[in-house]
XYZ file of C-alpha atoms in Angstrom:
452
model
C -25.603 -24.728 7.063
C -24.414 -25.337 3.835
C -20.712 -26.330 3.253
C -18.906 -28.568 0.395
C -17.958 -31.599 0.688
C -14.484 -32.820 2.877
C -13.345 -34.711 -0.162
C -13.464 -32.574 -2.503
C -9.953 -30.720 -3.765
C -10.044 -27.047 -3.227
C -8.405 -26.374 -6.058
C -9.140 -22.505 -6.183
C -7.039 -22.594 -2.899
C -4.277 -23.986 -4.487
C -4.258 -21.670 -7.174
C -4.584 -18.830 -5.110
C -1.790 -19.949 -2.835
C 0.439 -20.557 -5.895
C -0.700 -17.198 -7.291
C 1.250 -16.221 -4.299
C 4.532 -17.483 -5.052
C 5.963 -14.971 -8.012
C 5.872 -12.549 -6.118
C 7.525 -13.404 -2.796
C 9.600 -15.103 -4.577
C 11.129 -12.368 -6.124
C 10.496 -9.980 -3.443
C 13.191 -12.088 -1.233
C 15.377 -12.991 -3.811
C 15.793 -9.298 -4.762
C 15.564 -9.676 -8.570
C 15.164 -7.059 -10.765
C 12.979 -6.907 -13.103
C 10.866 -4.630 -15.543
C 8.886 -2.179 -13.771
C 5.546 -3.444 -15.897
C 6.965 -7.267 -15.161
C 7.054 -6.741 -11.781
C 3.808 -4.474 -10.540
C 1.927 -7.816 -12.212
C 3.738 -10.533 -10.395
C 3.277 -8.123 -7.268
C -0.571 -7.552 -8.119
C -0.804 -11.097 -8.849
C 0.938 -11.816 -5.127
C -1.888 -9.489 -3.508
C -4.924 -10.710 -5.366
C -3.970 -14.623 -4.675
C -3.735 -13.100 -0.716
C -6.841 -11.302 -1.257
C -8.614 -14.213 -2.204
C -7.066 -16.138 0.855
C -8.057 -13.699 3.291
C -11.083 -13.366 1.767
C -12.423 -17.531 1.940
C -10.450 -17.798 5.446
C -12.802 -15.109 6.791
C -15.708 -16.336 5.143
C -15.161 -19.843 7.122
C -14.736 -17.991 10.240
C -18.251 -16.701 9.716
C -19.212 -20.460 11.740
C -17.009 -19.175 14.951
C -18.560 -15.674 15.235
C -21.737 -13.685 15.112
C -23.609 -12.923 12.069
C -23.107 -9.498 12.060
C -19.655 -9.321 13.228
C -18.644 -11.966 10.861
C -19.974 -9.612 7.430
C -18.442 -6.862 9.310
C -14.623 -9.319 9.585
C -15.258 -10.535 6.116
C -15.451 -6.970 5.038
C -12.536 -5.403 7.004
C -10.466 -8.465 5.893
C -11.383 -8.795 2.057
C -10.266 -4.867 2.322
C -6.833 -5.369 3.820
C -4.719 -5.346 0.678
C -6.459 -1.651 -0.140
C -5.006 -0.485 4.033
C -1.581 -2.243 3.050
C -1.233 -0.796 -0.542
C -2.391 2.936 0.902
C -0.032 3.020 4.350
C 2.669 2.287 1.906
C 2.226 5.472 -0.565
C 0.961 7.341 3.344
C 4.368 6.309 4.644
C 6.067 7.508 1.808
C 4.288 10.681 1.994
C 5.763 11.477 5.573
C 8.608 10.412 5.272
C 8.964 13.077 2.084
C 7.780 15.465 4.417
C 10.035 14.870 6.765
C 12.972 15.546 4.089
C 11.553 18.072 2.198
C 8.897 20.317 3.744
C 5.254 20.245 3.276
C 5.387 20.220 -0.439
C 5.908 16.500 0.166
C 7.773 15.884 -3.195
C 11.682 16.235 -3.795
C 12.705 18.510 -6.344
C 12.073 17.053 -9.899
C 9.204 15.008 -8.840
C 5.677 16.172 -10.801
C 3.656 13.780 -7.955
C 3.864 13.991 -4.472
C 3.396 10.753 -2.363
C 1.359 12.160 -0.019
C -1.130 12.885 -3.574
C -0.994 9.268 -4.129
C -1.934 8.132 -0.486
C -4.847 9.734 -1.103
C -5.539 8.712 -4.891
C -5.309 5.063 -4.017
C -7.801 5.757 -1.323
C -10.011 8.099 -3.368
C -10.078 5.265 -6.341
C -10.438 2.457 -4.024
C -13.697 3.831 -2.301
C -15.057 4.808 -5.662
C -14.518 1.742 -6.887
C -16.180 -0.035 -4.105
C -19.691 1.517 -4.826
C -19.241 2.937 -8.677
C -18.249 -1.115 -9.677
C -19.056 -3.446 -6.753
C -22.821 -2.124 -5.983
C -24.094 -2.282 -9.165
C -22.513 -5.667 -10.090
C -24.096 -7.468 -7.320
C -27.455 -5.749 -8.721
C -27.095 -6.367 -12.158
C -25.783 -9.944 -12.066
C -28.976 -10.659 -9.400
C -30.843 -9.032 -12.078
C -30.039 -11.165 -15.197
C -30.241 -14.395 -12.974
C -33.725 -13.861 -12.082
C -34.998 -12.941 -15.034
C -33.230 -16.315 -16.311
C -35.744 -18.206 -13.879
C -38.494 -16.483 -15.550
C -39.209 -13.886 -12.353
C -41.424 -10.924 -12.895
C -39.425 -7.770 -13.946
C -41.499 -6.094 -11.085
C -39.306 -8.639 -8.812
C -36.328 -8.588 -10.658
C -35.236 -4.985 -10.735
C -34.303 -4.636 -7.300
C -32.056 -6.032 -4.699
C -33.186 -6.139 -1.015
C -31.418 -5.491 2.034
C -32.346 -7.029 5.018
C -33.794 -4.601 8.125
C -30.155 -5.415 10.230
C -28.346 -3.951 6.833
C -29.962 -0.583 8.403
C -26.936 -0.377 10.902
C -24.186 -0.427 8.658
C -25.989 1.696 5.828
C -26.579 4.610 9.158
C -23.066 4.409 10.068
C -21.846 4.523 6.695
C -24.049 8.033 6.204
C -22.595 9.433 9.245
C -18.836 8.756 7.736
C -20.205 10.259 4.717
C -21.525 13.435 5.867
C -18.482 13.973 7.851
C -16.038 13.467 5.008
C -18.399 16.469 3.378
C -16.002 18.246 5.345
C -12.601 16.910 4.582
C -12.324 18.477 0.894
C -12.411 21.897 2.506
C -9.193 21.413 4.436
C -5.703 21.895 4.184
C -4.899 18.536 5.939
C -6.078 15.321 6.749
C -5.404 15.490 10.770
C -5.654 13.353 13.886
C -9.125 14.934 14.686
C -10.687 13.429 11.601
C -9.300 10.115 13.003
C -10.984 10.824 16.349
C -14.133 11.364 14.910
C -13.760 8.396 11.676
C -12.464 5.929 14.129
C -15.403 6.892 16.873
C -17.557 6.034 13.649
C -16.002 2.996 13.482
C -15.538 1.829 16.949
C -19.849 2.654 17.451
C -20.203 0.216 14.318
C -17.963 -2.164 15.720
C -19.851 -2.251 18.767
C -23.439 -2.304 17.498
C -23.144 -5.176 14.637
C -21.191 -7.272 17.504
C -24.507 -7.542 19.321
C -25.639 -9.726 16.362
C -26.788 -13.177 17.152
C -25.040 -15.985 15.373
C -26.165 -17.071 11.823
C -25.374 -20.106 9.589
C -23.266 -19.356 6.828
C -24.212 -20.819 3.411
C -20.354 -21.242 2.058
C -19.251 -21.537 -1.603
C -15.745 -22.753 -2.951
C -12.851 -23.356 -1.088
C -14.233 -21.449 2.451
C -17.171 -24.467 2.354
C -14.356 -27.256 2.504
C -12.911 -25.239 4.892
C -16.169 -24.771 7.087
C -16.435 -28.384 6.444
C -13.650 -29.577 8.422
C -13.713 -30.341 12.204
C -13.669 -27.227 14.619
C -10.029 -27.658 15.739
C -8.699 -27.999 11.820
C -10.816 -26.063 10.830
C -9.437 -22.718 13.280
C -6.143 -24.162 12.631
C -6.530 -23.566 8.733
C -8.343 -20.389 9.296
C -5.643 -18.463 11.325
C -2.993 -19.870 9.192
C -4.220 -18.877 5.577
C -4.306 -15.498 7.635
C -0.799 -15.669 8.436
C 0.395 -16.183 4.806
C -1.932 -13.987 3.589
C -0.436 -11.317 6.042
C 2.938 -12.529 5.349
C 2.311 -11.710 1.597
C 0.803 -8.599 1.776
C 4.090 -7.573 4.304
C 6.284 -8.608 1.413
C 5.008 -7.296 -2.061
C 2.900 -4.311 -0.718
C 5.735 -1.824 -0.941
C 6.992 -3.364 -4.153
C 3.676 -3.356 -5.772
C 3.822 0.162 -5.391
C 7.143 1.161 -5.950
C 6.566 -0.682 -9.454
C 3.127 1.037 -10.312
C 5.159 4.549 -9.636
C 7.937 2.855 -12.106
C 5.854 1.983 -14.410
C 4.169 5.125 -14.932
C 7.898 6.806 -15.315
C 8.732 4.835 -18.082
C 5.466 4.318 -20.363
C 4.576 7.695 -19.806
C 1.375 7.029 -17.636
C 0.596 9.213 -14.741
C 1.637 7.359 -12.115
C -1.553 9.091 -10.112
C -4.014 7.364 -12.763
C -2.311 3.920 -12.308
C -2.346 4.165 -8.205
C -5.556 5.914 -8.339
C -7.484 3.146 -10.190
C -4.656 0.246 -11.356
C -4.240 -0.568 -7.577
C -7.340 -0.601 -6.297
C -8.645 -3.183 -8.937
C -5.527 -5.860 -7.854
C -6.640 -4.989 -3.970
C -10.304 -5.265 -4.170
C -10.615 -7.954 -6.849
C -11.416 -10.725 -5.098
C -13.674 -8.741 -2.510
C -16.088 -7.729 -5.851
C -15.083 -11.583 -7.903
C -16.846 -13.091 -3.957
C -19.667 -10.429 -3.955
C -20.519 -11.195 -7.662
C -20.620 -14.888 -7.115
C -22.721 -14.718 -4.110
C -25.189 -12.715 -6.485
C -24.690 -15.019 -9.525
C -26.304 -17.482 -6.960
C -29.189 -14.613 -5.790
C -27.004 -14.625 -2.175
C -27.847 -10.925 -3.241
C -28.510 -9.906 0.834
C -25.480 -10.977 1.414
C -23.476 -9.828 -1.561
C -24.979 -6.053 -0.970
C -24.544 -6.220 2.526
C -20.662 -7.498 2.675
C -19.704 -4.529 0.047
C -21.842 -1.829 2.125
C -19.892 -3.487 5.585
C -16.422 -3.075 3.267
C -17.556 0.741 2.323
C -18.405 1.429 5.880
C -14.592 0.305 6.856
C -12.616 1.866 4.103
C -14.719 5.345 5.140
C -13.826 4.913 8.709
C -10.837 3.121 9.278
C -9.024 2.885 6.335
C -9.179 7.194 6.246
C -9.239 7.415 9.845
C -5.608 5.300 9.768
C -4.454 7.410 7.579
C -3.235 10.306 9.781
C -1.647 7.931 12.227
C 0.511 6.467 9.658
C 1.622 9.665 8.689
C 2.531 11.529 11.657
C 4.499 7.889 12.480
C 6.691 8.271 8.951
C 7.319 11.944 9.131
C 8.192 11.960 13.017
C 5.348 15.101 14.369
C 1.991 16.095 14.486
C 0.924 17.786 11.215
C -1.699 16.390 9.050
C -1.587 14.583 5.482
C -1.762 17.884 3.258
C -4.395 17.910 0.545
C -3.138 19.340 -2.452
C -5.572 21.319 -4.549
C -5.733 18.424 -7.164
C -7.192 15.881 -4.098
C -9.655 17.931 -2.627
C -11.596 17.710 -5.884
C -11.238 13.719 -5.627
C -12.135 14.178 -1.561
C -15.521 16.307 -2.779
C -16.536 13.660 -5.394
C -15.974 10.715 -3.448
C -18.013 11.760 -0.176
C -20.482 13.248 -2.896
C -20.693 9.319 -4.672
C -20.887 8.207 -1.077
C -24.063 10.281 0.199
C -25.589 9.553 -3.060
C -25.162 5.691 -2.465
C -26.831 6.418 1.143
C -29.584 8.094 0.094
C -30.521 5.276 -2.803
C -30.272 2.825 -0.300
C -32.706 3.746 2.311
C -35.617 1.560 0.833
C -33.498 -0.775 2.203
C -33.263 -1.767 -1.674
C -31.180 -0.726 -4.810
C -32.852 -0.863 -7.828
C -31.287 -2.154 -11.327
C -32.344 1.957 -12.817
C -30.174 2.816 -9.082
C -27.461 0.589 -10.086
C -27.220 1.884 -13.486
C -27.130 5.654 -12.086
C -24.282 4.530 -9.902
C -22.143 2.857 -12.554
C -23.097 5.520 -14.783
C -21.917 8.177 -13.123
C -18.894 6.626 -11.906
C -17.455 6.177 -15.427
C -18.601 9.006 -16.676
C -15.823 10.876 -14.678
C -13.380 9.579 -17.106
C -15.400 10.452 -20.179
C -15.410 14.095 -18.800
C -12.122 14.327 -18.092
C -10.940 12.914 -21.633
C -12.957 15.817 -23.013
C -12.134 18.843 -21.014
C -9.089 20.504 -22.076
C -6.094 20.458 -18.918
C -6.902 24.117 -18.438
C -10.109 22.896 -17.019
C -8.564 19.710 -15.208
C -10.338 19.533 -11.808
C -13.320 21.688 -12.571
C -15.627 18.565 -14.513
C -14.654 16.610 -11.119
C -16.771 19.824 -8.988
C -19.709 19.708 -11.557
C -20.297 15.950 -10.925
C -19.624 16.547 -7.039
C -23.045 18.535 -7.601
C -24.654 16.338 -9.535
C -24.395 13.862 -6.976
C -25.078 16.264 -4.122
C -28.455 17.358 -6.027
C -29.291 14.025 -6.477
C -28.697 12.593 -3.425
C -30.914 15.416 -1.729
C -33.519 14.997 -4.341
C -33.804 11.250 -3.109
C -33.191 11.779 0.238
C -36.029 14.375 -0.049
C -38.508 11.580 -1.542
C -37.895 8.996 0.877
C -37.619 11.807 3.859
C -40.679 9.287 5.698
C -37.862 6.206 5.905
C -35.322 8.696 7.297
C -36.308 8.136 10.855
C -37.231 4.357 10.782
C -33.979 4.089 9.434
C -31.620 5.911 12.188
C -33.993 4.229 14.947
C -32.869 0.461 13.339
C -29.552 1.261 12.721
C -28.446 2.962 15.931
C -31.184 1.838 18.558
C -33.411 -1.542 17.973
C -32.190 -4.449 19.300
C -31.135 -7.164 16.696
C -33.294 -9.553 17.973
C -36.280 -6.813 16.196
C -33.869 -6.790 13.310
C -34.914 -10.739 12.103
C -36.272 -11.186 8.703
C -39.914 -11.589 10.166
C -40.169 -7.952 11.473
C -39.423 -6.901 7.583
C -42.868 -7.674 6.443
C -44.889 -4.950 8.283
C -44.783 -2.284 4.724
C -45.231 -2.809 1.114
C -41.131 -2.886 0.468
C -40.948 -5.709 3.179
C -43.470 -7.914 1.710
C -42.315 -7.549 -1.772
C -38.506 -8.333 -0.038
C -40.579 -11.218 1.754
C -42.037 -12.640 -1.479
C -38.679 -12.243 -3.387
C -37.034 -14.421 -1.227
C -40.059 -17.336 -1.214
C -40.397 -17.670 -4.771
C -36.349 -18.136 -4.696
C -36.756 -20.358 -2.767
C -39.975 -22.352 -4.092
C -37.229 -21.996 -7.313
């Protein structure tokens, strides 16, 4: 187990704590300031919390199981995305509530209950469009730094136990299939998300222990003794919590703000402004882990975060919403969102179906990032008359690739489902991954690495 030294400062904790301070600061004191001036001190506020939550739950990786702990890193290092999203959700019922299922009062262009799902929407694209193909391509230009083969290089390898949350994350993804084609977002999809979630739950907790190999300000942490060390855990949890409570609301109000008086859409800046301060530290961790060919780890942590924010972060959803506006109806999806429903689920089955090698290749990672920013390439060139429709046409390109791969590896299909939902973990170790050609090569990856 590999921890820093007791002695030495964390100073990244300190920063991050102080990062905190703006913010509440001037979330208690009620100051006003400028809408632009203030969604940055909030952001700021929620990425130092981020980062927080995210080496607090790293360290408690030492206390838990090795599975559950990637699986608490994840849902944790994901909490500023839930806080930032019930906020614009809560919003969105409560406008409901006041003025009918339009869910905007007169004058207003965007409806809240549009943004609930925009931040959600951005967030998960994000996660795979950004995140995946960081970890890959960072892992990438490290090894071929240490002079390893490009045949080695190109690829990043999952290990065999990554099968359970990669099956549970296509299940959530062939569901939400589903969700562009109705008029709400309703407590049955959180049966069935949350069902997803509470079977993923359950499986990765079987996990046997591992030994964490900590980095930064979570290895001084992990180095201290077990009763400190718990004590500092649960408490950078606290004031993480405590921060999110306090700016979370005011982050948002000020993104809305913001877009009123630059002239932004206030959809674009919650849609893909937000996300970024939320998820930040979750893809700064996963692209350190990589820089230092952790890449297992790295991959596996943002595919763990992926299957939460597909589960219980949209599963939530509804709950919050039929809280704020006081009955039963579902979140409505305007037109406008089921377009950004279809292309999400559509980047999320595609990220399935390259993953089922148990491996995502550099040309993969490329695809992913590719894709993901060509959205905004298309819609800078489509006139508004055709706003919506370039967001359909690359839905189907992702569909038709995704079967097209799915199609190629059809032989791993069932090898895959039987790891992820049936074979015990202790089958799942790192030696049962060197029965087929993709195994060994993972195998000899990992010992030249190593001999490295």
């Amino acid at each position: 187990m590999s921890f820093g030294s007791r002695r030495t400062p964390p100073a990244l904790g300190l920063v991050a704590l102080f990062a905190t301070v703006p913010g509440v600061a001037v979330s208690l004191g009620g100051v006003h300031l400028m809408p632009p001036v203030a969604a940055a001190l909030f952001g700021i506020s929620i990425v130092g919390a981020a980062f927080l939550l995210a080496w607090a739950a790293e360290a408690a990786q030492i206390d838990v199981s090795a599975g559950l702990a990637v699986a608490v890193l994840a849902l944790i290092a994901v909490l500023p995305e839930y806080a930032v999203d019930f906020v614009f959700t809560a919003r969105g019922g409560e406008a409901v509530a006041a003025h009918g299922p339009s869910c905007r009062a007169p004058g207003e262009e965007t409806s809240a209950c549009s943004l609930a799902l925009a931040n959600m929407t951005g967030a998960n694209r994000i996660l795979v469009g950004v995140g995946w193909a960081l970890v890959v391509l960072i892992a990438w230009r490290r090894m071929r730094r240490r002079g390893v083969s490009p045949a080695r290089a190109n690829r990043v390898a999952l290990n065999r136990a990554d099968a359970v949350p990669l099956v549970f994350l296509g299940l959530a993804s062939v569901y939400c299939l589903v969700l562009p084609f109705k008029r709400t977002l309703s407590l049955v999809d959180t049966v069935v998300l949350l069902s997803i979630f509470v079977g993923y739950s359950w499986r990765i907790s079987r996990a046997p222990a591992g030994e964490p190999d900590l980095i930064g300000p979570s290895a001084w942490i992990g180095g201290l003794g077990k009763r400190p060390r718990r004590t500092v855990v649960i408490g950078l949890f606290v004031v993480a919590a405590g921060v999110i409570l306090l700016t979370a609301d005011h982050f948002a109000q000020a993104l809305v703000d913001t877009g009123a008086d630059l002239g932004i859409s206030e959809f674009l800046l919650v849609q893909w402004v937000a996300p970024l301060a939320s998820e930040a530290p979750e893809l700064l961790v996963a692209g350190l882990y990589a820089w230092r060919l952790h890449t297992s780890e790295a991959l596996g942590a943002l595919v763990s975060s992926k299957v939460n924010q597909w589960t219980l972060l949209v599963g939530t959803l509804p709950i919050v919403f039929a809280v704020s506006s006081g009955g039963w109806s579902g979140l409505p999806i305007e037109s406008a969102q089921r377009d950004e429903l279809l292309l999400t689920a559509s980047q999320s089955l595609l990220a399935v179906s390259l993953l089922v090698g148990l491996s995502l290749s550099v040309r993969a990672a490329l695809l992913l990032t590719g894709l993901f920013f060509l959205q905004f390439a298309l819609s800078a060139a489509v006139p508004s008359s055709w706003r919506g429709r370039e967001l359909v046409a690359l839905s189907v390109v992702y569909l038709a690739l995704a079967a097209v791969v799915l199609f190629r590896r059809r032989k791993a299909l069932l090898p895959i489902l039987k790891d992820g939902l049936f074979t015990p973990y202790s089958a799942l170790g790192d030696d049962m991954c060197c029965t087929t050609a993709a195994g060994k090569l993972r195998l000899r990856e990992r010992v030249l690495i190593r001999a490295e």
